[in-house]
Short mmCIF file of C-alpha atoms in Angstrom, two decimals:
data_model
loop_
_atom_site.label_atom_id
_atom_site.label_comp_id
_atom_site.label_asym_id
_atom_site.label_seq_id
_atom_site.Cartn_x
_atom_site.Cartn_y
_atom_site.Cartn_z
CA MET A 969 16.38 -1.28 -14.54
CA GLN A 970 18.00 -3.60 -12.03
CA THR A 971 16.46 -6.68 -11.24
CA ILE A 972 17.27 -7.66 -7.27
CA ALA A 973 15.86 -9.90 -4.80
CA ALA A 974 15.53 -9.50 -0.89
CA ILE A 975 15.30 -12.27 1.72
CA ASP A 976 14.25 -11.73 5.30
CA VAL A 977 15.22 -14.82 7.17
CA GLY A 978 12.95 -14.26 10.27
CA THR A 979 12.07 -16.49 13.30
CA ASN A 980 8.91 -17.96 11.70
CA SER A 981 9.01 -17.67 7.84
CA ILE A 982 11.56 -16.57 5.44
CA HIS A 983 10.08 -14.05 2.80
CA MET A 984 11.77 -13.40 -0.38
CA VAL A 985 10.81 -10.43 -2.94
CA VAL A 986 11.81 -10.24 -6.31
CA VAL A 987 11.82 -6.07 -7.49
CA LYS A 988 12.75 -4.23 -10.43
CA VAL A 989 14.50 -1.03 -9.34
CA ASN A 990 13.95 2.06 -11.73
CA PRO A 991 16.26 4.62 -10.65
CA GLU A 992 15.06 7.47 -12.82
CA ILE A 993 12.13 7.85 -11.09
CA PRO A 994 13.38 6.41 -8.35
CA ALA A 995 11.45 3.59 -7.39
CA PHE A 996 10.72 -0.45 -7.81
CA ASN A 997 8.17 -2.92 -9.02
CA ILE A 998 7.68 -5.97 -6.97
CA ILE A 999 7.71 -8.99 -9.55
CA ASP A 1000 7.85 -11.94 -7.73
CA THR A 1001 7.73 -12.99 -4.01
CA GLU A 1002 8.42 -16.43 -2.07
CA LYS A 1003 7.39 -17.20 1.35
CA SER A 1004 8.29 -20.74 3.56
CA THR A 1005 6.68 -20.62 7.05
CA VAL A 1006 9.91 -22.70 8.59
CA ARG A 1007 10.12 -21.81 12.05
CA LEU A 1008 13.83 -21.56 12.51
CA GLY A 1009 13.59 -20.47 15.87
CA GLU A 1010 11.29 -23.62 17.17
CA GLY A 1011 12.76 -25.82 19.79
CA SER A 1012 15.71 -23.17 20.93
CA LYS A 1013 14.17 -22.14 23.81
CA ASP A 1014 16.10 -24.92 26.33
CA THR A 1015 19.26 -25.11 24.58
CA GLY A 1016 19.59 -21.65 22.94
CA LYS A 1017 20.71 -23.28 19.62
CA LEU A 1018 18.99 -23.53 16.27
CA HIS A 1019 17.57 -26.89 15.59
CA PRO A 1020 19.05 -29.59 13.10
CA ASP A 1021 15.71 -29.83 11.57
CA ALA A 1022 14.79 -26.11 11.49
CA ILE A 1023 18.20 -25.45 9.89
CA ALA A 1024 17.50 -27.96 7.17
CA ARG A 1025 13.75 -26.41 6.54
CA ALA A 1026 15.78 -23.15 5.95
CA ILE A 1027 18.27 -23.90 3.91
CA ALA A 1028 15.81 -25.89 2.10
CA ALA A 1029 13.44 -22.28 1.91
CA LEU A 1030 16.57 -20.06 0.81
CA ARG A 1031 17.28 -22.82 -1.86
CA ARG A 1032 13.78 -22.47 -3.23
CA CYS A 1033 14.68 -18.61 -3.13
CA GLN A 1034 17.33 -18.89 -5.22
CA GLU A 1035 15.25 -20.86 -7.97
CA VAL A 1036 13.00 -18.26 -7.92
CA ALA A 1037 15.65 -15.67 -8.35
CA ALA A 1038 17.63 -17.27 -10.79
CA ALA A 1039 14.09 -17.51 -13.02
CA CYS A 1040 13.40 -14.08 -12.44
CA LYS A 1041 17.15 -12.99 -14.09
CA VAL A 1042 18.23 -11.54 -10.43
CA GLU A 1043 21.39 -9.49 -10.36
CA GLN A 1044 22.01 -9.62 -6.73
CA ILE A 1045 20.31 -10.86 -3.75
CA GLN A 1046 20.39 -8.96 -0.33
CA ALA A 1047 19.94 -11.18 2.57
CA VAL A 1048 19.23 -10.28 6.23
CA ALA A 1049 18.59 -12.46 9.34
CA THR A 1050 16.96 -11.36 12.62
CA SER A 1051 16.03 -12.39 15.84
CA ALA A 1052 16.38 -16.16 15.79
CA VAL A 1053 19.95 -16.20 14.07
CA ARG A 1054 21.11 -13.02 16.35
CA GLU A 1055 20.36 -14.89 19.62
CA ALA A 1056 21.25 -18.28 18.73
CA LEU A 1057 24.31 -19.86 20.11
CA ASN A 1058 25.10 -21.49 16.55
CA GLY A 1059 23.75 -18.25 14.62
CA ARG A 1060 27.03 -18.00 13.13
CA THR A 1061 27.07 -21.63 12.44
CA PHE A 1062 24.14 -21.66 10.53
CA ILE A 1063 25.50 -18.54 8.35
CA ARG A 1064 28.30 -20.56 7.50
CA ALA A 1065 26.52 -23.50 6.40
CA VAL A 1066 24.10 -21.46 4.34
CA GLU A 1067 27.30 -19.99 2.65
CA SER A 1068 29.04 -22.84 2.14
CA GLU A 1069 25.94 -25.04 0.83
CA LEU A 1070 24.35 -22.31 -1.08
CA GLY A 1071 26.76 -19.47 -1.98
CA LEU A 1072 24.66 -17.12 -0.29
CA LYS A 1073 25.84 -14.19 2.04
CA ILE A 1074 23.26 -13.31 4.55
CA ASN A 1075 23.52 -10.29 7.15
CA VAL A 1076 22.61 -10.38 10.76
CA ILE A 1077 20.94 -7.16 11.63
CA SER A 1078 20.26 -5.80 15.02
CA GLY A 1079 16.94 -5.15 16.64
CA PRO A 1080 17.12 -1.15 15.92
CA GLU A 1081 18.55 -2.15 12.86
CA GLU A 1082 15.52 -4.36 11.61
CA ALA A 1083 13.11 -1.41 13.15
CA ARG A 1084 15.17 1.27 10.64
CA ARG A 1085 14.53 -1.29 7.74
CA ILE A 1086 10.86 -1.77 8.48
CA TYR A 1087 10.50 1.88 8.70
CA LEU A 1088 12.15 2.29 5.20
CA GLY A 1089 9.86 -0.01 3.98
CA VAL A 1090 6.70 1.52 5.37
CA LEU A 1091 7.82 4.62 4.11
CA SER A 1092 8.06 3.43 0.10
CA GLY A 1093 4.59 2.33 0.74
CA ILE A 1094 2.56 5.21 2.66
CA GLU A 1095 2.40 8.58 2.61
CA PHE A 1096 3.05 10.34 6.30
CA ASN A 1097 2.38 13.81 5.39
CA ASN A 1098 4.51 15.26 8.15
CA LYS A 1099 2.71 13.88 10.56
CA PRO A 1100 3.71 11.15 13.70
CA HIS A 1101 3.01 7.66 12.81
CA VAL A 1102 4.17 4.48 14.96
CA MET A 1103 4.57 1.56 13.36
CA ILE A 1104 4.78 -2.01 14.89
CA ASP A 1105 5.87 -5.48 13.66
CA ILE A 1106 4.95 -8.87 15.43
CA GLY A 1107 7.35 -11.49 14.33
CA GLY A 1108 8.09 -14.93 15.54
CA GLY A 1109 10.78 -13.42 17.79
CA SER A 1110 10.51 -9.98 18.22
CA THR A 1111 8.24 -6.97 18.20
CA GLU A 1112 9.62 -3.32 16.76
CA LEU A 1113 8.24 -0.17 17.52
CA ILE A 1114 9.20 2.87 15.58
CA LEU A 1115 8.05 6.50 15.68
CA GLY A 1116 8.36 8.62 12.93
CA ASN A 1117 6.89 11.65 10.79
CA GLY A 1118 8.54 10.65 7.39
CA GLN A 1119 11.79 12.06 8.23
CA ASP A 1120 14.73 10.48 10.17
CA PRO A 1121 13.04 8.03 13.04
CA ARG A 1122 12.53 9.85 16.09
CA SER A 1123 12.49 6.43 18.44
CA LEU A 1124 13.45 2.55 17.25
CA SER A 1125 13.11 -0.45 19.59
CA SER A 1126 13.15 -4.25 19.24
CA THR A 1127 11.66 -6.15 22.13
CA LYS A 1128 12.26 -10.31 22.62
CA VAL A 1129 8.40 -10.71 22.60
CA GLY A 1130 7.35 -12.47 19.44
CA ALA A 1131 4.48 -14.95 18.52
CA VAL A 1132 6.37 -17.91 18.25
CA ARG A 1133 8.57 -17.13 21.73
CA LEU A 1134 5.62 -16.78 23.65
CA THR A 1135 3.57 -19.50 22.34
CA GLU A 1136 6.29 -21.85 23.30
CA GLU A 1137 7.35 -20.30 26.54
CA TYR A 1138 3.56 -19.35 28.02
CA ILE A 1139 1.06 -22.02 26.07
CA THR A 1140 0.72 -25.18 26.75
CA THR A 1141 -3.15 -25.75 27.18
CA ASP A 1142 -5.83 -25.83 24.11
CA PRO A 1143 -7.73 -24.11 24.50
CA VAL A 1144 -5.62 -21.82 26.60
CA SER A 1145 -6.26 -21.80 30.19
CA THR A 1146 -7.34 -18.71 32.12
CA SER A 1147 -4.15 -18.88 34.14
CA GLU A 1148 -1.91 -19.02 31.04
CA PHE A 1149 -3.34 -16.54 29.42
CA GLU A 1150 -2.94 -14.05 32.07
CA ARG A 1151 0.42 -15.10 33.21
CA LEU A 1152 0.95 -14.23 28.92
CA GLN A 1153 -0.95 -10.86 28.95
CA ALA A 1154 1.16 -9.90 32.36
CA TYR A 1155 4.20 -10.82 31.05
CA VAL A 1156 3.74 -9.15 27.27
CA ARG A 1157 2.61 -5.88 29.30
CA GLY A 1158 5.50 -5.71 31.65
CA MET A 1159 7.88 -6.49 28.68
CA LEU A 1160 6.66 -3.68 26.75
CA GLU A 1161 5.86 -0.88 29.09
CA TRP A 1162 9.70 0.62 29.12
CA PRO A 1163 9.63 0.83 24.97
CA VAL A 1164 6.57 1.92 24.80
CA GLU A 1165 7.26 4.58 27.62
CA GLU A 1166 10.25 5.55 25.50
CA LEU A 1167 8.71 5.72 22.30
CA ARG A 1168 5.89 8.37 24.27
CA SER A 1169 8.74 10.57 25.39
CA HIS A 1170 9.46 11.82 21.83
CA LEU A 1171 5.71 13.02 21.02
CA SER A 1172 4.61 16.43 22.07
CA PRO A 1173 1.36 16.61 24.10
CA ASP A 1174 -1.09 17.35 21.17
CA GLU A 1175 0.48 15.09 18.95
CA VAL A 1176 -1.72 11.47 18.66
CA PRO A 1177 -0.09 9.05 16.13
CA THR A 1178 -1.32 7.09 13.42
CA LEU A 1179 -0.75 3.12 14.21
CA ILE A 1180 0.51 1.50 11.45
CA GLY A 1181 0.80 -2.69 11.57
CA THR A 1182 2.96 -4.61 9.09
CA SER A 1183 4.10 -8.06 8.48
CA GLY A 1184 2.41 -11.81 8.85
CA THR A 1185 0.86 -11.64 12.30
CA ILE A 1186 -0.69 -8.48 12.09
CA GLU A 1187 -1.94 -9.19 8.79
CA SER A 1188 -3.15 -12.47 9.57
CA ILE A 1189 -4.91 -10.63 12.63
CA LEU A 1190 -6.75 -8.33 10.39
CA LYS A 1191 -7.51 -10.78 7.85
CA LEU A 1192 -9.21 -12.72 10.39
CA HIS A 1193 -11.59 -9.79 11.21
CA ALA A 1194 -11.90 -8.59 7.60
CA CYS A 1195 -13.11 -12.35 6.75
CA GLU A 1196 -15.82 -12.04 9.50
CA VAL A 1197 -16.97 -8.21 8.74
CA MET A 1198 -16.78 -8.60 4.81
CA GLY A 1199 -18.17 -12.35 4.93
CA ALA A 1200 -15.43 -12.82 2.56
CA CYS A 1201 -11.55 -12.65 2.74
CA PRO A 1202 -9.87 -9.90 0.60
CA THR A 1203 -7.55 -9.70 -1.71
CA SER A 1204 -5.85 -7.10 -0.33
CA LEU A 1205 -5.36 -5.83 3.36
CA HIS A 1206 -3.43 -2.59 2.50
CA GLY A 1207 -5.38 0.02 4.36
CA HIS A 1208 -7.59 -2.21 6.63
CA VAL A 1209 -8.45 -0.78 9.47
CA LEU A 1210 -9.04 -2.59 12.97
CA THR A 1211 -10.36 -0.99 16.37
CA LEU A 1212 -9.06 -2.40 19.69
CA ASP A 1213 -12.43 -3.32 20.55
CA ASP A 1214 -12.35 -5.49 17.92
CA LEU A 1215 -9.57 -6.88 18.29
CA ASN A 1216 -10.11 -7.73 22.13
CA GLU A 1217 -13.33 -9.00 20.63
CA LEU A 1218 -11.42 -11.31 18.60
CA ILE A 1219 -8.88 -12.26 21.23
CA HIS A 1220 -11.89 -13.35 23.52
CA LYS A 1221 -13.16 -15.79 20.85
CA LEU A 1222 -9.85 -17.21 19.79
CA ARG A 1223 -9.26 -18.04 23.99
CA LYS A 1224 -12.50 -20.15 23.77
CA LEU A 1225 -11.43 -22.28 20.72
CA ASN A 1226 -8.96 -25.26 20.54
CA TYR A 1227 -6.31 -25.74 17.57
CA ASP A 1228 -8.02 -27.33 15.39
CA GLU A 1229 -11.38 -24.62 15.79
CA ARG A 1230 -8.82 -22.13 15.07
CA CYS A 1231 -7.96 -23.57 12.10
CA LYS A 1232 -11.55 -23.85 10.72
CA MET A 1233 -12.00 -19.98 11.13
CA PRO A 1234 -12.37 -17.92 7.54
CA GLY A 1235 -8.59 -16.82 6.56
CA MET A 1236 -6.89 -19.14 8.85
CA THR A 1237 -3.76 -21.02 8.08
CA GLU A 1238 -2.61 -24.49 10.02
CA ARG A 1239 0.61 -22.86 10.57
CA ARG A 1240 -0.66 -19.49 12.24
CA ALA A 1241 -3.61 -21.05 13.94
CA GLU A 1242 -0.64 -22.17 16.47
CA ILE A 1243 0.78 -19.03 17.23
CA ILE A 1244 -2.29 -16.14 16.47
CA LEU A 1245 -3.25 -15.90 20.20
CA ALA A 1246 -0.08 -14.73 21.40
CA GLY A 1247 0.51 -12.52 18.42
CA ALA A 1248 -2.71 -10.78 19.51
CA VAL A 1249 -2.07 -10.20 22.94
CA ILE A 1250 1.31 -8.45 21.50
CA LEU A 1251 -0.90 -6.05 19.40
CA SER A 1252 -3.46 -5.46 21.88
CA GLU A 1253 -1.47 -4.69 25.00
CA THR A 1254 0.92 -2.38 22.73
CA MET A 1255 -1.98 -0.55 21.44
CA THR A 1256 -3.52 -0.34 25.49
CA LEU A 1257 -0.03 1.12 26.38
CA LEU A 1258 0.09 3.38 23.47
CA HIS A 1259 -3.73 4.82 24.16
CA LEU A 1260 -4.31 4.27 20.49
CA ASP A 1261 -7.72 2.62 19.78
CA SER A 1262 -7.02 1.78 15.82
CA ILE A 1263 -4.59 0.16 13.43
CA THR A 1264 -4.26 0.37 9.76
CA THR A 1265 -2.00 -2.56 7.61
CA CYS A 1266 0.75 -1.84 5.54
CA GLU A 1267 1.89 -4.49 3.22
CA ARG A 1268 5.24 -3.54 2.98
CA ALA A 1269 7.85 -4.00 5.87
CA LEU A 1270 11.38 -5.03 6.27
CA ARG A 1271 12.30 -6.79 2.75
CA GLU A 1272 11.05 -3.48 0.66
CA GLY A 1273 13.21 -1.76 3.76
CA ILE A 1274 16.08 -3.64 2.76
CA VAL A 1275 15.33 -2.87 -1.18
CA VAL A 1276 15.13 0.83 -0.20
CA ASP A 1277 18.32 0.80 2.13
CA TRP A 1278 19.94 -1.06 -1.35
CA MET A 1279 19.20 1.70 -3.48
CA MET A 1280 20.29 4.50 -0.87
CA LYS A 1281 23.60 2.93 -0.63
CA GLN A 1282 23.98 2.65 -4.30
CA GLY A 1283 23.34 6.45 -4.59
CA LEU A 1284 20.18 5.88 -6.28
CA ILE A 1285 18.30 7.95 -3.78
CA GLU A 1286 20.37 11.16 -3.11
CA ASP A 1287 17.72 12.45 -1.25
CA ARG A 1288 16.06 10.29 1.44
CA LEU A 1289 12.99 12.67 2.00
CA ARG A 1290 12.71 13.11 -2.05
CA TYR A 1291 11.98 9.61 -1.77
CA GLN A 1292 9.69 9.20 1.26
CA GLY A 1293 7.56 12.55 0.32
CA SER A 1294 5.26 11.50 -2.28
CA VAL A 1295 4.54 8.14 -2.35
CA ARG A 1296 1.21 8.30 -4.26
CA GLU A 1297 2.44 10.57 -7.03
CA ARG A 1298 5.53 8.21 -7.47
CA SER A 1299 3.61 5.09 -7.79
CA VAL A 1300 1.52 6.00 -10.25
CA MET A 1301 4.22 7.60 -12.65
CA ASN A 1302 5.81 4.21 -12.09
CA LEU A 1303 2.98 2.46 -13.08
CA ALA A 1304 2.51 4.61 -16.19
CA HIS A 1305 5.99 3.98 -16.92
CA GLN A 1306 5.69 0.48 -16.78
CA TYR A 1307 2.96 0.61 -19.32
CA HIS A 1308 4.32 2.93 -21.41
CA VAL A 1309 1.80 5.40 -21.09
CA GLU A 1310 2.64 9.03 -23.11
CA LEU A 1311 3.47 11.18 -20.59
CA SER A 1312 3.23 14.49 -21.79
CA THR A 1313 -0.45 13.61 -23.43
CA ALA A 1314 -1.38 12.39 -19.93
CA GLU A 1315 -0.10 15.15 -18.44
CA ARG A 1316 -1.98 17.36 -20.36
CA ILE A 1317 -5.19 15.90 -19.46
CA ALA A 1318 -4.49 15.80 -15.91
CA ASP A 1319 -4.05 19.37 -16.01
CA PHE A 1320 -7.14 20.09 -17.75
CA ALA A 1321 -9.17 17.56 -15.84
CA VAL A 1322 -7.65 19.19 -12.26
CA ALA A 1323 -8.55 22.54 -13.40
CA LEU A 1324 -12.18 21.58 -14.28
CA PHE A 1325 -12.50 20.12 -11.11
CA ASP A 1326 -11.33 23.21 -8.91
CA GLN A 1327 -13.52 25.39 -11.22
CA THR A 1328 -16.37 23.56 -10.42
CA GLN A 1329 -15.82 22.85 -7.06
CA GLY A 1330 -18.48 24.07 -4.59
CA SER A 1331 -20.98 24.92 -7.32
CA LEU A 1332 -21.23 21.66 -9.18
CA HIS A 1333 -19.53 19.16 -6.98
CA HIS A 1334 -18.26 19.35 -2.82
CA TRP A 1335 -15.46 16.76 -3.29
CA GLY A 1336 -12.37 17.54 -1.63
CA ILE A 1337 -8.67 16.75 -2.10
CA ASP A 1338 -8.57 13.19 -2.18
CA GLU A 1339 -11.26 13.18 -4.67
CA ARG A 1340 -9.25 15.32 -6.66
CA HIS A 1341 -6.20 13.62 -6.42
CA SER A 1342 -7.95 10.17 -7.45
CA LEU A 1343 -9.07 12.25 -10.41
CA TRP A 1344 -5.25 13.13 -11.35
CA ALA A 1345 -4.08 9.54 -10.90
CA ALA A 1346 -6.90 7.90 -13.34
CA ALA A 1347 -5.91 10.80 -15.90
CA ILE A 1348 -2.46 10.12 -15.69
CA LEU A 1349 -3.12 6.21 -16.23
CA HIS A 1350 -6.25 6.09 -18.16
CA ASN A 1351 -4.72 5.00 -21.33
CA CYS A 1352 -2.50 2.45 -20.02
CA GLY A 1353 -4.76 -0.21 -21.67
CA HIS A 1354 -3.07 0.80 -25.16
CA TYR A 1355 -0.37 -1.66 -23.16
CA ILE A 1356 -2.35 -4.41 -23.60
CA SER A 1357 -4.67 -3.29 -27.09
CA HIS A 1358 -6.24 -0.31 -28.56
CA SER A 1359 -9.61 -2.08 -28.71
CA ALA A 1360 -11.41 -1.63 -25.30
CA HIS A 1361 -8.31 -0.30 -24.05
CA HIS A 1362 -10.45 1.54 -21.10
CA LYS A 1363 -11.66 -1.72 -20.00
CA HIS A 1364 -7.93 -2.82 -19.86
CA SER A 1365 -6.79 0.35 -17.87
CA TYR A 1366 -9.35 -0.85 -15.05
CA TYR A 1367 -7.59 -4.65 -14.98
CA LEU A 1368 -4.09 -2.67 -15.01
CA ILE A 1369 -4.76 0.16 -12.62
CA ARG A 1370 -6.51 -2.30 -10.34
CA HIS A 1371 -4.15 -5.30 -10.16
CA GLY A 1372 -1.07 -2.99 -10.63
CA GLY A 1373 0.16 -2.32 -7.11
CA LEU A 1374 -0.69 1.29 -6.53
CA LEU A 1375 0.87 2.66 -3.01
CA GLY A 1376 -0.25 5.00 -0.72
CA TYR A 1377 -3.88 4.24 -1.29
CA THR A 1378 -6.45 2.04 0.29
CA ASP A 1379 -8.00 -0.83 -1.59
CA ALA A 1380 -11.45 1.52 -2.15
CA GLU A 1381 -9.28 4.41 -3.61
CA VAL A 1382 -7.75 1.97 -6.40
CA GLU A 1383 -10.99 0.52 -6.86
CA ILE A 1384 -12.15 4.58 -7.74
CA ILE A 1385 -9.33 5.12 -9.75
CA ALA A 1386 -9.45 2.34 -12.01
CA ASN A 1387 -13.23 3.20 -12.28
CA LEU A 1388 -12.71 6.75 -13.29
CA ALA A 1389 -10.25 5.41 -16.13
CA ARG A 1390 -12.52 2.64 -17.26
CA TYR A 1391 -15.61 4.91 -18.01
CA HIS A 1392 -12.84 8.08 -19.72
CA ARG A 1393 -14.48 7.01 -23.09
CA LYS A 1394 -17.74 5.30 -24.33
CA GLY A 1395 -20.74 5.47 -22.04
CA ALA A 1396 -21.79 6.29 -18.47
CA PRO A 1397 -21.08 3.88 -15.49
CA LYS A 1398 -24.10 1.16 -15.59
CA LYS A 1399 -24.81 -0.58 -12.71
CA LYS A 1400 -24.81 -4.24 -14.20
CA HIS A 1401 -20.70 -3.70 -14.73
CA GLU A 1402 -18.84 -5.82 -12.61
CA ASN A 1403 -16.29 -3.37 -11.83
CA TYR A 1404 -19.08 -0.95 -11.03
CA GLN A 1405 -20.34 -3.27 -8.72
CA ASN A 1406 -17.59 -3.30 -6.67
CA LEU A 1407 -17.30 0.47 -5.06
CA VAL A 1408 -18.93 -0.75 -1.84
CA ASN A 1409 -21.18 2.58 -1.27
CA LYS A 1410 -22.99 4.83 -2.52
CA ALA A 1411 -20.52 7.99 -1.82
CA GLN A 1412 -18.28 5.62 -4.12
CA ARG A 1413 -20.21 5.54 -6.92
CA GLN A 1414 -21.15 9.00 -6.94
CA ILE A 1415 -17.68 9.82 -7.07
CA VAL A 1416 -17.19 7.88 -9.86
CA ASP A 1417 -19.93 9.04 -11.91
CA GLN A 1418 -19.30 12.71 -11.37
CA LEU A 1419 -15.35 12.60 -11.85
CA SER A 1420 -15.27 9.93 -14.66
CA ALA A 1421 -17.82 12.96 -16.87
CA ILE A 1422 -15.18 15.61 -16.14
CA LEU A 1423 -12.48 13.07 -17.05
CA LYS A 1424 -14.25 12.62 -20.19
CA LEU A 1425 -14.52 16.35 -21.07
CA ALA A 1426 -10.41 16.55 -20.33
CA VAL A 1427 -9.23 13.61 -22.68
CA ALA A 1428 -11.91 15.47 -25.28
CA LEU A 1429 -10.15 18.62 -24.58
CA ASP A 1430 -6.86 16.99 -26.24
CA ARG A 1431 -8.46 15.15 -28.90
CA ARG A 1432 -5.35 15.68 -31.19
CA GLN A 1433 -2.87 14.74 -28.35
CA ILE A 1434 -0.73 17.83 -29.80
CA GLY A 1435 -1.75 20.34 -26.94
CA ALA A 1436 -4.39 22.61 -29.50
CA ILE A 1437 -5.78 23.71 -26.32
CA GLU A 1438 -3.87 26.05 -24.01
CA SER A 1439 -6.17 27.27 -21.21
CA LEU A 1440 -9.77 26.69 -20.20
CA HIS A 1441 -12.22 28.93 -18.00
CA CYS A 1442 -15.59 27.47 -16.72
CA GLU A 1443 -18.32 30.45 -16.65
CA ILE A 1444 -21.36 28.34 -14.55
CA ASP A 1445 -24.95 30.24 -14.34
CA SER A 1446 -28.15 28.78 -13.16
CA ASP A 1447 -28.16 26.01 -16.04
CA THR A 1448 -25.15 26.55 -18.34
CA ILE A 1449 -21.26 25.67 -17.96
CA THR A 1450 -19.56 27.62 -20.77
CA LEU A 1451 -16.02 26.24 -21.07
CA HIS A 1452 -13.51 29.47 -22.40
CA LEU A 1453 -10.97 27.69 -24.09
CA GLN A 1454 -7.78 29.91 -25.73
CA ALA A 1455 -5.90 28.00 -28.51
CA SER A 1456 -2.16 27.58 -28.60
CA GLN A 1457 -1.99 28.77 -32.08
CA THR A 1458 -3.91 31.48 -33.30
CA ASP A 1459 -4.56 30.19 -36.71
CA ASP A 1460 -5.78 26.65 -35.01
CA ASP A 1461 -9.87 26.36 -35.22
CA CYS A 1462 -9.43 23.05 -32.87
CA ALA A 1463 -12.32 21.91 -34.93
CA LEU A 1464 -11.89 18.45 -33.80
CA GLU A 1465 -11.63 19.05 -30.01
CA LEU A 1466 -14.75 21.39 -30.01
CA TRP A 1467 -16.45 18.17 -32.09
CA SER A 1468 -15.31 15.91 -29.85
CA LEU A 1469 -16.61 17.83 -26.63
CA GLU A 1470 -19.78 17.65 -28.37
CA MET A 1471 -19.80 14.23 -28.69
CA LYS A 1472 -18.45 13.78 -24.77
CA LYS A 1473 -20.41 16.09 -23.07
CA ALA A 1474 -23.73 14.03 -22.59
CA CYS A 1475 -22.50 11.94 -19.51
CA PHE A 1476 -21.65 15.64 -18.26
CA GLU A 1477 -24.78 17.42 -18.76
CA ALA A 1478 -26.92 14.41 -17.40
CA GLU A 1479 -24.85 13.86 -14.13
CA PHE A 1480 -24.73 17.50 -13.47
CA ASP A 1481 -28.24 18.64 -14.61
CA MET A 1482 -26.53 21.43 -16.55
CA THR A 1483 -26.03 22.51 -20.63
CA LEU A 1484 -22.19 22.59 -21.16
CA VAL A 1485 -21.23 25.44 -24.18
CA ALA A 1486 -17.62 25.67 -25.40
CA GLN A 1487 -16.30 28.71 -26.84
CA LEU A 1488 -13.03 29.38 -28.30
CA ALA A 1489 -11.52 32.80 -27.66
CA GLU A 1490 -8.33 34.22 -28.60
CA SER A 1491 -7.60 34.80 -24.86
CA ALA A 1492 -9.18 33.17 -21.84
CA PRO A 1493 -10.25 34.74 -18.46
CA SER A 1494 -7.99 33.99 -15.29
CA PRO A 1495 -7.54 31.79 -13.69
CA ASP A 1496 -5.69 29.14 -15.76
CA LEU A 1497 -5.20 25.73 -15.31
CA GLN A 1498 -4.23 24.85 -11.87
CA PRO A 1499 -1.40 22.97 -10.57
CA ALA A 1500 -2.03 19.13 -10.15
#
């Protein structure tokens, strides 16, 4: 396990992420973050140089990053600078000043290289399933557009339209006047037409890509929408969806507000209120040109891409596609490793759970592949609460999963997985339980009700945690389900497993209105366990 930090020196902000890299999986856990809004590119429009005050703010922010990194015992810092530094006439002077004062080396990267690393960052957090995705990252000085399907990127571009740059160059009125707004809109559209056209040339006529948005400007726009729709600002925006119609409605509202009024909007910060309108226009024009009517957020971007790139260069990721192909499974296994889960036991229980799911699908339930995967993930992680305490470990499992940073899932899916683990033992879900109340609709509650009952049976089948049961087969008639079980050892009567099934089956019987009978046989009929 190595601890490294990745720093992104941007036009608007300086971001750092500190991670522990596990080369065996391979994966990394984020253990700390640091962010400072320094506006490094502020005031450079007229002179073409970074302003001395902005340089001082940036150096102070980088010093804080070093202090955080030292506290985390970071072994290596990887730092990159983007549009503000690469365009400034005194950009190299700034780089030398940082190295002289702090001993920190910063690599200035090109626009396409920035786009490539953003792609790697997104790939570490979202599963593409070999389908085309467009990624947009709106920074302070530039906007990156990427097209890829999980393999090598098809298109990478970086355009000099950014939220800080456009605000300085095109917005002088408050609220923005109609003439300034229309001029801003026309300029953005003109700047983005070519990179969008180039990207679209790499799509076949029948391909409709998914649009993914990353970084602060887009996260802020979606946060404003989420706060308004939900009535409260969410803790995580990963997987949140915004439609183009809702975005244009938000822009219409922002146009009418002055700076002080924008600051009072739920989810808005003072620094973001200055540049949010320009950022929203960039996003709206891009979506219009791409003919895409919705965007989904991803919380991973350039700084995580810096980590992935470093891992690849260190030989920790020999096969890039192996890393990019199974984000969710890798994230679950990474969390299991982090909380010292006994994987041989967890995988046995996951196999039992998936077998029960598959053999009752269509007769007792009609859930699909996503719910099947949630059950698998919960089965792998159900005992992670032992990391804190054996007592009430199912409750600890809920909180560890809920706040464990699982990747590749929406917030709702993480909530379902955490709830399934919460109810792998003890009684059925209850409306008074706070975690159960976090499930936002009836369908999610039904998933937890039914699949937690299945998970209870799977746990019972490995009561001694020695693999006493080798396989199972479900036989279902009108009101009875019979579990035909085959023991791993012919002389093992599996009495404890059969007793545990009797104790745990009440929730299953009540949920599905079926009587459950378990029978131990010398051999079990096909089909046996199905792979997860």
